[in-house]
Coordinates of C-alpha atoms in Angstrom, one line a residue:
Chain A
M297 CA 52.4 24.9 -23.8
R298 CA 49.8 22.3 -24.6
S299 CA 51.5 19.4 -22.8
P300 CA 49.4 18.3 -19.8
L301 CA 51.5 19.4 -16.7
L302 CA 54.3 21.6 -18.0
G303 CA 51.8 23.4 -20.3
S304 CA 49.4 24.1 -17.5
F305 CA 52.2 25.4 -15.3
L306 CA 53.6 27.7 -18.0
R307 CA 50.2 29.1 -18.9
W308 CA 49.7 30.0 -15.2
R309 CA 50.3 33.8 -14.9
H310 CA 52.7 33.5 -12.0
S311 CA 54.8 30.6 -13.4
R312 CA 57.7 32.9 -14.2
S313 CA 57.6 34.5 -10.8
V314 CA 57.8 31.1 -9.2
L315 CA 60.8 30.1 -11.2
Q316 CA 62.4 33.5 -10.5
A317 CA 61.7 33.2 -6.8
L318 CA 63.5 29.8 -6.8
F319 CA 66.5 31.2 -8.6
L320 CA 66.4 34.3 -6.4
S321 CA 66.7 32.2 -3.3
L322 CA 69.6 30.4 -4.9
A323 CA 71.2 33.7 -5.7
I324 CA 70.7 34.9 -2.2
L325 CA 72.3 31.7 -0.9
V326 CA 75.3 32.4 -3.2
M327 CA 75.7 35.9 -1.9
V328 CA 75.3 35.1 1.7
D329 CA 77.7 32.2 1.6
G330 CA 80.0 34.2 -0.6
F331 CA 80.2 37.1 1.8
W332 CA 80.2 35.2 5.1
G333 CA 81.0 31.6 4.3
P334 CA 84.4 29.9 4.1
Q335 CA 86.5 31.4 1.4
L336 CA 87.5 28.1 -0.1
S337 CA 85.7 27.9 -3.5
P338 CA 84.9 24.1 -3.5
K339 CA 83.4 24.5 0.1
N340 CA 81.2 27.5 -0.7
M341 CA 77.9 27.8 -2.5
A342 CA 79.4 30.9 -4.4
G343 CA 82.1 28.7 -5.7
V344 CA 80.0 25.7 -6.7
L345 CA 76.5 26.9 -7.8
P346 CA 77.5 29.6 -10.3
W347 CA 80.6 28.2 -11.8
V348 CA 79.8 24.5 -11.9
H349 CA 76.0 24.2 -12.0
W350 CA 74.6 27.4 -13.4
R351 CA 76.9 27.4 -16.4
G352 CA 76.3 23.7 -17.0
F353 CA 72.6 24.0 -16.9
V354 CA 72.7 27.1 -19.1
A355 CA 74.6 25.1 -21.7
L356 CA 72.1 22.2 -21.4
A357 CA 69.0 24.5 -21.5
L358 CA 70.2 26.3 -24.6
L359 CA 71.2 23.1 -26.3
L360 CA 68.0 21.2 -25.6
A361 CA 65.3 23.9 -25.2
G362 CA 65.9 27.6 -25.3
N363 CA 66.6 30.7 -23.3
L364 CA 65.2 29.2 -20.0
F365 CA 67.7 31.0 -17.8
C366 CA 66.5 34.5 -18.8
M367 CA 63.0 33.2 -18.2
A368 CA 64.0 32.3 -14.6
C369 CA 66.4 35.2 -14.2
P370 CA 66.5 36.2 -10.5
F371 CA 67.6 39.7 -11.2
M372 CA 64.2 40.5 -12.6
L373 CA 62.2 40.2 -9.3
P374 CA 63.8 43.1 -7.6
R375 CA 63.4 44.9 -10.9
K376 CA 59.6 44.5 -10.5
L377 CA 60.0 46.3 -7.2
A378 CA 62.1 49.0 -8.9
K379 CA 59.3 49.6 -11.5
K380 CA 56.9 50.2 -8.6
L381 CA 59.2 52.4 -6.5
L382 CA 61.0 54.4 -9.2
P383 CA 59.6 56.4 -12.2
A384 CA 60.8 54.0 -14.9
D385 CA 59.7 56.5 -17.5
R386 CA 62.8 57.5 -19.3
H387 CA 63.9 56.4 -22.7
W388 CA 67.2 54.7 -23.0
P389 CA 69.6 57.0 -24.9
K390 CA 69.4 56.5 -28.7
A391 CA 73.1 56.1 -29.0
L392 CA 73.1 53.2 -26.6
R393 CA 70.3 51.3 -28.3
T394 CA 72.7 48.8 -29.8
K395 CA 74.7 45.8 -28.5
W396 CA 78.0 47.7 -28.3
L397 CA 77.7 48.6 -24.6
A398 CA 76.7 45.0 -23.8
L399 CA 79.6 43.7 -25.8
F400 CA 82.0 45.9 -23.8
L401 CA 80.5 44.7 -20.5
L402 CA 80.7 41.1 -21.7
F403 CA 84.4 41.6 -22.4
L404 CA 84.8 43.2 -19.0
F405 CA 83.0 40.2 -17.4
L406 CA 85.1 37.6 -19.1
W407 CA 88.3 39.6 -18.4
A408 CA 87.4 40.0 -14.7
Y409 CA 86.6 36.3 -14.5
E410 CA 90.0 35.4 -15.7
A411 CA 92.1 38.2 -14.2
Y412 CA 90.6 38.1 -10.7
H413 CA 89.9 34.3 -10.6
L414 CA 86.3 34.7 -9.8
W415 CA 85.8 31.0 -9.8
A416 CA 88.3 30.8 -6.9
S417 CA 86.8 33.7 -4.9
P418 CA 83.4 33.3 -3.3
L419 CA 83.6 36.9 -2.0
L420 CA 84.1 38.4 -5.5
T421 CA 81.4 36.1 -6.9
A422 CA 79.0 37.4 -4.2
W423 CA 79.9 41.0 -5.1
L424 CA 79.4 40.3 -8.7
A425 CA 75.9 38.9 -8.0
L426 CA 75.1 41.9 -5.8
S427 CA 76.3 44.4 -8.4
Y428 CA 74.0 42.7 -10.9
F429 CA 71.0 43.1 -8.7
V430 CA 71.8 46.8 -8.1
A431 CA 72.4 47.4 -11.8
A432 CA 69.1 45.8 -12.9
F433 CA 67.3 47.6 -10.1
V434 CA 68.7 51.0 -11.0
I435 CA 68.6 50.8 -14.8
D436 CA 65.1 49.4 -15.0
G437 CA 63.9 51.7 -12.2
F438 CA 64.6 54.7 -14.3
F439 CA 64.2 53.5 -17.9
R440 CA 61.2 52.1 -19.7
G441 CA 60.7 48.5 -20.5
A442 CA 63.4 45.8 -20.1
T443 CA 66.3 48.1 -20.9
F444 CA 68.7 46.2 -18.8
C445 CA 68.0 42.9 -20.5
K446 CA 68.0 44.3 -24.1
H447 CA 70.9 46.7 -24.0
V448 CA 73.1 46.1 -20.9
C449 CA 73.0 42.5 -19.4
P450 CA 76.2 40.6 -20.6
I451 CA 74.8 37.3 -19.5
G452 CA 71.6 38.0 -21.4
Q453 CA 73.5 38.6 -24.5
F454 CA 75.2 35.3 -24.1
H455 CA 71.8 33.6 -23.9
F456 CA 70.4 35.6 -26.8
V457 CA 73.2 34.8 -29.2
N458 CA 73.5 31.1 -28.3
S459 CA 69.7 30.6 -28.2
L460 CA 69.8 31.4 -32.0
A461 CA 70.8 27.7 -32.3
S462 CA 68.2 26.4 -29.8
P463 CA 65.3 24.2 -30.8
L464 CA 62.5 26.2 -29.1
E465 CA 61.2 29.7 -29.6
I466 CA 58.3 31.8 -28.6
A467 CA 56.2 32.4 -31.7
V468 CA 52.7 32.7 -33.1
R469 CA 50.8 29.6 -33.9
E470 CA 48.7 30.9 -36.7
P471 CA 49.9 34.1 -38.5
G472 CA 46.4 34.6 -39.9
V473 CA 45.1 35.3 -36.4
C474 CA 47.6 38.1 -35.9
A475 CA 46.7 39.6 -39.2
T476 CA 43.2 40.1 -38.0
C477 CA 44.1 41.2 -34.4
R478 CA 43.0 44.7 -33.6
T479 CA 44.3 45.0 -30.0
R480 CA 48.0 44.0 -30.3
D481 CA 47.9 43.1 -26.6
C482 CA 51.1 41.1 -27.0
I483 CA 53.1 44.3 -27.4
V484 CA 51.0 47.0 -25.7
G485 CA 49.6 44.9 -22.9
R486 CA 46.1 44.3 -21.7
Y487 CA 44.2 47.0 -19.7
E488 CA 40.9 47.3 -18.0
E489 CA 39.5 49.4 -20.8
P490 CA 39.9 47.9 -24.3
R491 CA 42.2 49.8 -26.6
G492 CA 39.4 51.1 -28.8
L493 CA 40.8 49.9 -32.1
D494 CA 39.0 46.6 -31.7
Q495 CA 35.7 48.4 -31.4
G496 CA 36.3 50.6 -34.4
T497 CA 36.6 53.7 -32.2
E498 CA 39.4 56.1 -31.6
A499 CA 42.4 54.5 -29.9
L500 CA 42.8 55.2 -26.2
R501 CA 46.2 56.2 -24.8
P502 CA 47.6 53.8 -22.1
H503 CA 46.8 56.2 -19.2
E504 CA 43.2 56.4 -20.4
R505 CA 42.8 52.7 -20.3
G506 CA 42.7 52.0 -16.5
K507 CA 44.8 49.4 -14.8
L508 CA 47.3 47.3 -16.6
L509 CA 46.1 43.7 -16.3
Q510 CA 48.9 42.0 -18.2
A511 CA 52.1 43.6 -19.6
G512 CA 53.1 43.1 -23.2
C513 CA 56.6 42.5 -24.4
E514 CA 59.0 44.8 -22.7
L515 CA 61.7 44.1 -25.2
W516 CA 59.6 45.5 -28.0
L517 CA 59.3 42.3 -29.9
Y518 CA 55.9 42.5 -31.7
Q519 CA 54.8 38.9 -32.2
E520 CA 53.4 39.3 -35.7
T521 CA 56.8 40.1 -37.0
K522 CA 59.0 38.7 -34.3
T523 CA 61.4 36.1 -35.7
G524 CA 63.6 33.8 -33.6
N525 CA 65.2 34.2 -30.3
M526 CA 67.3 37.3 -30.5
D527 CA 66.4 39.6 -27.6
C528 CA 63.7 37.2 -26.4
T529 CA 63.9 36.5 -22.6
F530 CA 61.1 33.9 -22.7
C531 CA 59.3 36.1 -20.2
M532 CA 56.0 34.8 -21.6
E533 CA 54.2 38.2 -21.2
C534 CA 53.1 37.9 -24.9
I535 CA 51.7 34.4 -24.3
H536 CA 49.7 35.6 -21.3
A537 CA 48.6 38.8 -23.0
C538 CA 47.4 37.3 -26.3
P539 CA 43.6 37.2 -26.1
H540 CA 43.5 34.6 -28.9
D541 CA 45.9 32.1 -27.2
N542 CA 47.9 32.3 -30.4
V543 CA 51.4 32.6 -28.9
G544 CA 53.3 29.7 -27.5
I545 CA 56.6 28.0 -27.0
L546 CA 57.1 26.2 -30.3
T547 CA 59.7 23.8 -31.7
R548 CA 61.6 24.8 -34.8
A549 CA 64.6 23.8 -36.8
P550 CA 67.6 24.8 -34.6
A551 CA 69.9 27.5 -36.2
R552 CA 67.6 28.1 -39.1
E553 CA 67.1 31.7 -38.1
L554 CA 70.9 32.3 -38.5
W555 CA 70.6 32.0 -42.3
E556 CA 67.3 33.7 -42.7
D557 CA 67.2 37.5 -42.8
P558 CA 63.7 38.9 -42.4
Q559 CA 62.8 42.2 -40.9
R560 CA 62.6 41.2 -37.2
A561 CA 60.4 43.1 -34.7
G562 CA 62.6 45.0 -32.2
V563 CA 65.8 43.9 -33.9
G564 CA 65.6 44.7 -37.6
R565 CA 67.5 42.7 -40.2
F566 CA 70.6 40.8 -39.0
S567 CA 72.4 41.8 -42.1
R568 CA 72.0 45.5 -41.1
R569 CA 73.2 45.1 -37.5
P570 CA 77.0 45.2 -37.4
D571 CA 76.7 45.4 -33.6
L572 CA 74.8 42.1 -33.5
A573 CA 77.3 40.5 -35.9
A574 CA 80.2 41.8 -33.8
L575 CA 78.5 40.3 -30.6
A576 CA 78.1 37.0 -32.3
L577 CA 81.7 36.9 -33.6
F578 CA 83.0 38.1 -30.2
L579 CA 81.2 35.3 -28.4
T580 CA 82.5 32.7 -30.9
F581 CA 86.1 33.7 -30.4
A582 CA 85.6 34.3 -26.6
A583 CA 84.6 30.6 -26.4
F584 CA 88.0 29.5 -27.5
L585 CA 90.0 32.1 -25.5
N586 CA 88.0 31.3 -22.4
A587 CA 88.9 27.6 -22.8
F588 CA 92.5 28.6 -23.6
G589 CA 92.6 30.2 -20.1
M590 CA 92.3 26.7 -18.6
V591 CA 95.1 24.8 -20.3
T592 CA 98.7 24.5 -19.5
P593 CA 100.1 26.4 -22.5
V594 CA 98.5 29.6 -21.3
Y595 CA 101.1 29.9 -18.6
A596 CA 103.9 30.1 -21.2
V597 CA 102.0 32.7 -23.2
E598 CA 101.3 34.8 -20.1
A599 CA 104.9 34.5 -18.9
W600 CA 106.2 35.5 -22.4
M601 CA 103.8 38.4 -22.5
G602 CA 104.7 39.5 -19.0
R603 CA 108.4 39.5 -20.0
V604 CA 107.8 41.5 -23.2
M605 CA 105.5 44.0 -21.4
G606 CA 107.9 44.2 -18.4
T607 CA 105.1 43.4 -15.8
T608 CA 104.0 40.7 -13.5
S609 CA 100.5 42.1 -13.2
E610 CA 98.2 39.3 -14.3
P611 CA 95.1 41.5 -14.9
L612 CA 97.2 43.7 -17.2
V613 CA 98.6 40.7 -19.1
I614 CA 95.2 39.0 -19.4
G615 CA 93.7 42.3 -20.5
V616 CA 96.1 42.6 -23.4
L617 CA 95.8 38.8 -24.2
F618 CA 92.0 39.1 -24.3
L619 CA 92.1 42.3 -26.3
A620 CA 94.3 40.6 -28.8
G621 CA 92.4 37.2 -28.8
M622 CA 88.8 38.4 -28.6
I623 CA 89.0 41.7 -30.5
L624 CA 92.1 42.3 -32.7
L625 CA 92.8 38.8 -34.0
P626 CA 89.1 38.1 -34.7
A627 CA 88.8 41.4 -36.5
L628 CA 91.8 40.7 -38.6
L629 CA 90.8 37.1 -39.4
V630 CA 87.2 38.0 -40.1
G631 CA 88.2 41.0 -42.1
C632 CA 90.5 38.9 -44.3
V633 CA 87.8 36.2 -44.7
A634 CA 85.1 38.7 -45.5
R635 CA 87.4 40.4 -48.1
C636 CA 88.1 37.0 -49.7
S637 CA 84.5 36.0 -49.7
A638 CA 83.4 39.3 -51.3
S639 CA 86.1 39.1 -53.9
L640 CA 85.5 35.5 -54.8
S641 CA 81.8 35.9 -55.1
R642 CA 82.0 39.4 -56.6
S643 CA 79.4 40.6 -54.2
G644 CA 80.7 44.1 -54.4
R645 CA 80.2 44.5 -50.6
T646 CA 82.5 46.1 -48.1
I647 CA 84.3 44.0 -45.5
I648 CA 81.8 45.1 -42.8
Q649 CA 78.8 44.5 -45.0
E650 CA 80.1 41.0 -45.8
A651 CA 81.0 40.2 -42.2
T652 CA 77.6 41.4 -41.0
R653 CA 76.0 38.9 -43.3
Y654 CA 78.2 35.9 -42.7
G655 CA 79.4 36.4 -39.1
Y656 CA 76.3 34.7 -37.7
A657 CA 77.4 31.4 -39.3
L658 CA 80.1 31.0 -36.6
V659 CA 77.6 31.1 -33.7
P660 CA 77.0 27.3 -33.6
L661 CA 80.7 26.6 -33.6
G662 CA 81.2 29.0 -30.7
F663 CA 78.2 27.5 -28.9
G664 CA 79.7 24.0 -29.4
M665 CA 82.8 25.2 -27.7
W666 CA 80.9 26.8 -24.8
V667 CA 78.9 23.7 -24.3
A668 CA 82.0 21.5 -24.4
H669 CA 83.7 23.7 -21.8
Y670 CA 80.8 24.3 -19.4
L671 CA 79.5 20.7 -19.6
F672 CA 83.0 19.5 -18.7
H673 CA 82.9 21.3 -15.4
F674 CA 79.3 20.3 -14.8
L675 CA 79.8 16.6 -15.6
V676 CA 83.0 16.5 -13.5
G677 CA 81.8 18.4 -10.5
G678 CA 78.0 18.3 -10.6
L679 CA 77.9 16.0 -7.6
A680 CA 80.0 18.3 -5.4
I681 CA 76.7 20.0 -4.4
V682 CA 75.7 17.0 -2.4
P683 CA 78.5 17.1 0.3
L684 CA 78.4 20.9 0.2
T685 CA 74.7 21.0 1.0
Q686 CA 75.2 18.4 3.7
E687 CA 77.9 20.5 5.3
Y688 CA 75.7 23.6 4.9
L689 CA 72.8 22.0 6.6
A690 CA 75.0 20.5 9.3
F691 CA 76.0 24.0 10.3
L692 CA 72.3 24.7 10.8
G693 CA 72.0 21.8 13.2
F694 CA 70.7 19.0 10.8
S695 CA 72.4 15.7 11.5
F696 CA 73.3 13.1 9.0
P697 CA 74.3 9.4 9.7
R698 CA 77.6 10.0 7.9
A699 CA 80.0 12.9 7.5
P700 CA 80.0 14.5 4.0
S701 CA 82.0 12.6 1.5
W702 CA 83.8 15.0 -0.7
A703 CA 85.4 12.4 -2.9
V704 CA 82.4 12.3 -5.2
G705 CA 83.1 11.2 -8.8
P706 CA 82.0 12.7 -12.1
L707 CA 78.4 12.4 -13.4
V708 CA 79.5 10.2 -16.3
P709 CA 82.5 7.9 -16.7
E710 CA 85.7 9.9 -17.0
S711 CA 86.5 8.3 -20.3
W712 CA 83.4 9.8 -21.9
L713 CA 84.4 13.4 -21.2
L714 CA 86.7 14.0 -24.1
P715 CA 84.6 12.3 -26.7
L716 CA 81.6 14.2 -25.5
E717 CA 83.4 17.5 -25.7
L718 CA 84.6 16.7 -29.2
I719 CA 81.1 15.7 -30.3
F720 CA 79.7 19.1 -29.2
L721 CA 82.5 21.0 -30.9
E722 CA 82.3 19.1 -34.2
L723 CA 78.5 19.3 -34.2
G724 CA 78.9 23.0 -33.9
L725 CA 81.3 23.0 -36.8
L726 CA 78.9 21.0 -38.9
V727 CA 76.0 23.3 -38.2
S728 CA 78.2 26.4 -38.8
L729 CA 79.2 25.0 -42.2
V730 CA 75.5 24.5 -43.2
V731 CA 74.6 28.0 -42.0
A732 CA 77.5 29.6 -43.9
Y733 CA 76.5 27.8 -47.1
R734 CA 72.8 28.7 -46.7
I735 CA 73.8 32.4 -46.1
A736 CA 75.9 32.2 -49.3
V737 CA 73.0 30.8 -51.3
R738 CA 70.7 33.5 -49.9
E739 CA 73.2 36.3 -50.7
V740 CA 74.4 35.3 -54.2
G741 CA 72.1 32.5 -55.3
P742 CA 72.9 28.8 -55.7
G743 CA 75.8 27.6 -57.8
P744 CA 79.5 28.2 -58.0
R745 CA 79.3 31.7 -56.7
A746 CA 77.7 30.5 -53.5
V747 CA 80.5 27.9 -53.1
R748 CA 83.1 30.7 -53.6
A749 CA 81.4 33.0 -51.1
F750 CA 81.1 30.1 -48.6
A751 CA 84.7 28.7 -48.9
P752 CA 86.6 31.4 -46.9
W753 CA 84.0 31.2 -44.1
G754 CA 84.0 27.4 -44.1
L755 CA 87.8 27.5 -43.9
L756 CA 87.7 29.9 -40.9
A757 CA 85.2 27.6 -39.2
L758 CA 87.4 24.6 -39.9
F759 CA 90.5 26.5 -38.5
L760 CA 88.6 27.4 -35.3
S761 CA 87.4 23.8 -35.0
V762 CA 91.0 22.5 -35.3
A763 CA 92.1 25.1 -32.7
G764 CA 89.3 23.8 -30.5
V765 CA 90.3 20.2 -30.8
W766 CA 93.9 21.2 -29.9
L767 CA 92.6 23.0 -26.8
L768 CA 90.5 20.1 -25.7
L769 CA 93.5 17.8 -26.0
Q770 CA 95.8 20.0 -23.8
P771 CA 96.4 19.1 -20.2
M772 CA 94.1 21.2 -18.0
E773 CA 95.4 23.5 -15.4
M774 CA 93.2 25.1 -12.8
R775 CA 94.6 28.5 -11.9
G776 CA 93.7 30.9 -9.1
T777 CA 96.7 32.7 -7.8
F778 CA 98.8 35.6 -8.8
M779 CA 101.0 35.1 -11.9
G780 CA 104.4 33.7 -11.1
S781 CA 103.6 33.1 -7.5
Chain B
M239 CA 46.3 43.7 -6.3
K240 CA 47.1 40.8 -4.2
S241 CA 48.5 38.8 -7.1
A242 CA 50.7 41.7 -8.2
L243 CA 52.2 42.1 -4.8
L244 CA 53.1 38.4 -4.5
P245 CA 56.5 38.5 -6.1
V246 CA 57.3 41.8 -4.3
L247 CA 56.5 40.4 -0.9
T248 CA 58.3 37.1 -1.6
F249 CA 61.5 39.0 -2.3
P250 CA 62.2 40.5 1.1
V251 CA 61.0 37.4 2.9
L252 CA 63.4 35.2 1.0
I253 CA 66.3 37.6 1.7
L254 CA 65.6 37.6 5.3
L255 CA 65.3 33.9 5.6
A256 CA 68.5 33.2 3.7
L257 CA 70.4 35.8 5.7
L258 CA 69.3 34.1 8.9
L259 CA 70.4 30.7 7.5
G260 CA 73.7 31.9 6.2
A261 CA 74.7 33.9 9.2
C262 CA 75.2 30.6 11.0
R263 CA 78.1 29.7 8.7
G264 CA 81.4 31.4 8.8
E265 CA 85.1 31.1 7.8
M266 CA 86.7 27.8 8.8
E267 CA 87.9 27.9 12.4
R268 CA 91.6 27.6 13.1
G269 CA 91.2 25.6 16.4
D270 CA 93.5 25.7 19.4
P271 CA 95.8 28.8 19.3
G272 CA 98.3 26.9 21.4
L273 CA 99.1 24.5 18.6
V274 CA 101.2 25.2 15.5
L275 CA 100.7 23.0 12.4
D276 CA 102.9 23.3 9.3
V277 CA 103.6 21.4 6.2
A278 CA 106.4 21.2 3.6
I279 CA 106.1 19.5 0.3
S280 CA 108.7 17.6 -1.7
P281 CA 109.5 18.1 -4.5
T282 CA 109.2 21.9 -4.6
P283 CA 107.3 22.9 -6.5
P284 CA 105.2 19.8 -6.5
A285 CA 104.3 18.2 -9.8
V286 CA 101.3 16.2 -10.9
G287 CA 101.6 12.8 -9.4
P288 CA 102.9 11.6 -6.0
A289 CA 104.4 14.1 -3.6
R290 CA 105.8 13.8 0.0
L291 CA 104.2 15.9 2.7
I292 CA 106.3 16.6 5.8
I293 CA 104.1 17.8 8.6
T294 CA 105.2 19.3 11.9
L295 CA 103.0 19.8 15.0
E296 CA 104.3 21.9 17.8
D297 CA 103.0 24.0 20.7
T298 CA 103.7 27.7 20.7
A299 CA 106.9 27.2 22.8
G300 CA 108.3 25.0 20.0
A301 CA 107.9 21.7 21.8
P302 CA 106.8 18.8 19.5
V303 CA 103.3 17.4 20.0
E304 CA 102.8 13.7 19.6
G305 CA 99.9 11.3 19.2
A306 CA 97.8 13.5 16.8
E307 CA 95.7 12.2 14.0
I308 CA 96.3 14.5 11.0
V309 CA 94.1 14.5 7.9
V310 CA 95.1 16.4 4.8
E311 CA 92.6 17.4 2.2
G312 CA 93.7 18.9 -1.1
N313 CA 91.3 21.0 -3.1
M314 CA 91.7 22.8 -6.3
S315 CA 90.9 26.5 -6.5
H316 CA 88.1 25.7 -9.0
A317 CA 85.1 24.1 -7.5
G318 CA 83.9 20.7 -8.7
M319 CA 87.2 18.9 -8.9
V320 CA 87.6 15.7 -6.8
P321 CA 89.6 16.5 -3.6
V322 CA 92.5 14.3 -2.5
V323 CA 92.2 13.2 1.1
D324 CA 94.9 11.3 3.0
T325 CA 96.0 10.7 6.6
A326 CA 99.5 11.3 7.9
Q327 CA 101.6 8.7 9.7
A328 CA 103.8 9.6 12.8
E329 CA 107.4 9.7 11.9
G330 CA 109.1 11.1 15.0
P331 CA 108.4 13.5 17.8
G332 CA 106.1 16.2 16.4
S333 CA 106.8 14.9 12.9
Y334 CA 104.3 13.3 10.6
G335 CA 104.3 12.5 6.9
I336 CA 102.4 11.3 3.9
S337 CA 104.8 9.7 1.4
D338 CA 102.3 9.4 -1.5
F339 CA 100.0 12.4 -1.7
R340 CA 98.7 12.3 -5.2
F341 CA 98.1 15.7 -6.9
T342 CA 95.7 14.8 -9.8
M343 CA 96.0 18.0 -11.9
A344 CA 98.3 20.9 -12.5
G345 CA 97.2 24.3 -11.1
D346 CA 96.4 25.9 -7.8
W347 CA 95.7 23.7 -4.8
I348 CA 94.7 24.5 -1.3
L349 CA 95.8 22.0 1.3
T350 CA 93.7 21.9 4.5
L351 CA 95.4 20.1 7.4
R352 CA 93.5 19.2 10.5
A353 CA 95.3 17.7 13.5
T354 CA 93.3 16.2 16.4
L355 CA 94.8 15.3 19.7
P356 CA 93.5 12.4 21.9
D357 CA 92.4 15.0 24.5
G358 CA 90.1 16.6 21.9
R359 CA 92.2 19.7 21.1
W360 CA 92.5 20.4 17.4
V361 CA 94.1 22.8 15.0
R362 CA 93.7 23.5 11.3
A363 CA 96.1 25.0 8.8
V364 CA 95.5 26.0 5.2
R365 CA 98.3 26.1 2.7
P366 CA 97.9 27.2 -0.9
T367 CA 100.3 25.5 -3.3
K368 CA 101.0 25.5 -7.0
V369 CA 101.3 22.2 -8.7
V370 CA 103.1 22.1 -12.0
G371 CA 102.3 19.8 -15.0
R372 CA 104.1 16.7 -15.9
V373 CA 106.5 17.1 -18.8
G374 CA 105.1 15.5 -22.0
G375 CA 101.7 14.4 -21.0
S376 CA 98.2 15.0 -19.9
P377 CA 97.6 14.7 -16.2

């Protein structure tokens, strides 16, 4: 925030709106071309921008910075309109104030991607984007704050969980300044009339305070006790609201927050959030199953399952495969590991209590697999946007000296791809092992008990890493048609 | 007030602009309805590596059409993979072929053929095809 150019831009009140407008125009381009353009994925913005570039940049942003894609989220601009047109005054039902709904939607998203070959269908991709806009508009139009981001958005949950391993976070610079702050603008917002507390008088209610000049955090992350990136969309409202300029985008030790367990504003303790731990574990295993959907052996598995189930319906077979691979098998594996860990360390905890403490350790490994997978597509196909844009502009009457050349190569030499993928995966493993050990030390203290508590989780991480290496060494197969056709 | 409205106003303007732009683009045209372009692939199903494409160009009455330039572009269903582009050679009346069309990866491919005649008439055909993996190795 204090760097000369970038810092000035980010401190500008409308910086997020500008980024969102840019991404909104890209999203509109995707929808328009998806609905009305050629239905050949490599020749359509809806086939290239979301599935090659967006995912690649998300992986890079999370790896090198933080949750930048929630910051620039295009779905939030129409939401601003919704907040003006609709009441936006209801409280999200208490029973849904967890991550379970978002986890279910994430499962649905990943299943639909595979079962209906979203990457091969510009039309379905466009419908998906449109549904997203409608959902964000309706939910945040009727409910208070950023309900959609916190409790519903599957993509946002992906960002939240993986940004736990990112090097940047929005945090306070000097905790002492917050301790003396009387206004709490970072959470309640800044109004025309001061809150009252800062003047030693009775606090005014929001409707008594005139116009809202700057909103506070809509995800209820109070800066003084906010820790880490969970649920933080990098919206920067707190930065702009803080009258003391005490909030900024700061660097930190990546993944450190995974082994620390303070009481976090708007989140609580990680160790008391089974829904969060389940989301983290789900995303870890989903990384491997998602990659499994792109290699040749998946055909044999699907064909075998189809025979056993007596069906040729790919959505059904993939639904069962995903249910087994993303929910049942992980539950079984994690349950066994948690039981072993609790027994060996004599922690006396139940399986769920143990898994809720250690499950976060697998996040870096899962993230490593997501990065390996998404960067592969980006590095191989990143340049495809050049001829596609050329062709798009040619339709609009722009002329180019040469016809678009579709035979563009990868962004890096092809021989680098596999080593790079392996590096990301194994880096994830390494960080996961460190996190698991640090959690063990936190839970049972240093010494042999910590080693015994750590060992089963370390073995699970190692097993997943070996599975990942096997996956990356498999021949790839790009699917997109009905099973058996 | 003006600043608060900025993003709200930007939104519909952007939508409108992009709709106008995108409306110019459409599904790929099929060309002259009086021409019929077809392709057969050997082996069936094709495997990763070289395949032979046997292409026929006729009019709607079934008469062979000669003298066309036929370009075949193979794309994978997933965006971002390098396409394979080749030009067919005339092999007989209305018959054209590519003896060494190289499928680079297993999976779902979409072949787009475009035949252009010396008089400017043209026709396009799109053929989805499934390419199987080579036994015992990475493609």
